[in-house]
Protein backbone atom coordinates (compact mmCIF):
# COMPACT_ATOMS: atom_id res chain seq x y z
CA UNK A 1 0.00 0.00 0.00
CA UNK A 2 2.70 2.48 1.00
CA UNK A 3 4.74 1.83 -2.15
CA UNK A 4 1.82 2.66 -4.43
CA UNK A 5 1.23 5.88 -2.46
CA UNK A 6 4.91 6.80 -2.81
CA UNK A 7 4.77 6.03 -6.54
CA UNK A 8 1.68 8.22 -6.91
CA UNK A 9 3.39 11.08 -5.08
CA UNK A 10 6.53 10.73 -7.21
CA UNK A 11 4.39 10.78 -10.33
CA UNK A 12 2.56 13.92 -9.14
CA UNK A 13 5.91 15.54 -8.29
CA UNK A 14 7.23 14.82 -11.80
CA UNK A 15 4.06 16.22 -13.37
CA UNK A 16 4.32 19.43 -11.37
CA UNK A 17 8.00 19.69 -12.34
CA UNK A 18 7.00 19.46 -16.03
CA UNK A 19 4.33 22.14 -15.56
CA UNK A 20 6.88 24.33 -13.80
CA UNK A 21 9.43 23.91 -16.60
CA UNK A 22 6.77 24.67 -19.22
CA UNK A 23 5.78 27.86 -17.40
CA UNK A 24 9.41 28.96 -16.90
CA UNK A 25 10.14 28.45 -20.61
CA UNK A 26 7.39 30.85 -21.67
CA UNK A 27 8.50 34.34 -22.77
CA UNK A 28 6.69 35.90 -19.78
CA UNK A 29 6.25 33.30 -17.03
CA UNK A 30 3.32 33.91 -14.67
CA UNK A 31 5.10 34.17 -11.34
CA UNK A 32 1.96 33.41 -9.34
CA UNK A 33 1.61 30.10 -11.22
CA UNK A 34 5.31 29.38 -10.66
CA UNK A 35 4.95 30.09 -6.94
CA UNK A 36 1.85 27.87 -6.64
CA UNK A 37 3.56 24.99 -8.46
CA UNK A 38 6.66 25.29 -6.28
CA UNK A 39 4.53 25.17 -3.12
CA UNK A 40 2.68 22.07 -4.37
CA UNK A 41 5.98 20.42 -5.24
CA UNK A 42 7.39 21.19 -1.80
CA UNK A 43 4.33 19.75 -0.04
CA UNK A 44 4.70 16.51 -2.00
CA UNK A 45 8.42 16.39 -1.27
CA UNK A 46 7.72 16.84 2.45
CA UNK A 47 5.14 14.06 2.34
CA UNK A 48 7.61 11.78 0.57
CA UNK A 49 10.18 12.48 3.30
CA UNK A 50 7.88 10.79 5.83
CA UNK A 51 8.35 7.41 4.08
PDB file of C-alpha atoms in Angstrom:
ATOM      1  CA  UNK A   1       0.000   0.000   0.000  1.00  0.00           C
ATOM      2  CA  UNK A   2       2.699   2.484   1.000  1.00  0.00           C
ATOM      3  CA  UNK A   3       4.737   1.827  -2.150  1.00  0.00           C
ATOM      4  CA  UNK A   4       1.819   2.660  -4.433  1.00  0.00           C
ATOM      5  CA  UNK A   5       1.227   5.876  -2.456  1.00  0.00           C
ATOM      6  CA  UNK A   6       4.913   6.801  -2.806  1.00  0.00           C
ATOM      7  CA  UNK A   7       4.767   6.032  -6.538  1.00  0.00           C
ATOM      8  CA  UNK A   8       1.681   8.222  -6.914  1.00  0.00           C
ATOM      9  CA  UNK A   9       3.394  11.077  -5.078  1.00  0.00           C
ATOM     10  CA  UNK A  10       6.530  10.729  -7.206  1.00  0.00           C
ATOM     11  CA  UNK A  11       4.389  10.778 -10.330  1.00  0.00           C
ATOM     12  CA  UNK A  12       2.562  13.920  -9.140  1.00  0.00           C
ATOM     13  CA  UNK A  13       5.906  15.540  -8.293  1.00  0.00           C
ATOM     14  CA  UNK A  14       7.226  14.821 -11.797  1.00  0.00           C
ATOM     15  CA  UNK A  15       4.062  16.221 -13.372  1.00  0.00           C
ATOM     16  CA  UNK A  16       4.324  19.426 -11.372  1.00  0.00           C
ATOM     17  CA  UNK A  17       7.996  19.685 -12.337  1.00  0.00           C
ATOM     18  CA  UNK A  18       7.004  19.458 -16.031  1.00  0.00           C
ATOM     19  CA  UNK A  19       4.327  22.142 -15.562  1.00  0.00           C
ATOM     20  CA  UNK A  20       6.880  24.333 -13.796  1.00  0.00           C
ATOM     21  CA  UNK A  21       9.426  23.908 -16.595  1.00  0.00           C
ATOM     22  CA  UNK A  22       6.770  24.674 -19.224  1.00  0.00           C
ATOM     23  CA  UNK A  23       5.780  27.861 -17.400  1.00  0.00           C
ATOM     24  CA  UNK A  24       9.408  28.965 -16.904  1.00  0.00           C
ATOM     25  CA  UNK A  25      10.145  28.452 -20.612  1.00  0.00           C
ATOM     26  CA  UNK A  26       7.391  30.854 -21.668  1.00  0.00           C
ATOM     27  CA  UNK A  27       8.497  34.343 -22.770  1.00  0.00           C
ATOM     28  CA  UNK A  28       6.693  35.897 -19.785  1.00  0.00           C
ATOM     29  CA  UNK A  29       6.249  33.302 -17.032  1.00  0.00           C
ATOM     30  CA  UNK A  30       3.325  33.914 -14.672  1.00  0.00           C
ATOM     31  CA  UNK A  31       5.104  34.173 -11.337  1.00  0.00           C
ATOM     32  CA  UNK A  32       1.958  33.410  -9.344  1.00  0.00           C
ATOM     33  CA  UNK A  33       1.610  30.099 -11.223  1.00  0.00           C
ATOM     34  CA  UNK A  34       5.306  29.379 -10.664  1.00  0.00           C
ATOM     35  CA  UNK A  35       4.946  30.086  -6.939  1.00  0.00           C
ATOM     36  CA  UNK A  36       1.853  27.873  -6.642  1.00  0.00           C
ATOM     37  CA  UNK A  37       3.560  24.991  -8.464  1.00  0.00           C
ATOM     38  CA  UNK A  38       6.660  25.288  -6.281  1.00  0.00           C
ATOM     39  CA  UNK A  39       4.528  25.174  -3.120  1.00  0.00           C
ATOM     40  CA  UNK A  40       2.677  22.067  -4.368  1.00  0.00           C
ATOM     41  CA  UNK A  41       5.981  20.421  -5.236  1.00  0.00           C
ATOM     42  CA  UNK A  42       7.393  21.195  -1.799  1.00  0.00           C
ATOM     43  CA  UNK A  43       4.330  19.746  -0.040  1.00  0.00           C
ATOM     44  CA  UNK A  44       4.701  16.505  -2.002  1.00  0.00           C
ATOM     45  CA  UNK A  45       8.425  16.394  -1.265  1.00  0.00           C
ATOM     46  CA  UNK A  46       7.724  16.836   2.453  1.00  0.00           C
ATOM     47  CA  UNK A  47       5.138  14.058   2.344  1.00  0.00           C
ATOM     48  CA  UNK A  48       7.614  11.779   0.571  1.00  0.00           C
ATOM     49  CA  UNK A  49      10.181  12.484   3.302  1.00  0.00           C
ATOM     50  CA  UNK A  50       7.882  10.786   5.825  1.00  0.00           C
ATOM     51  CA  UNK A  51       8.349   7.413   4.080  1.00  0.00           C
TER      52      UNK A  51
END
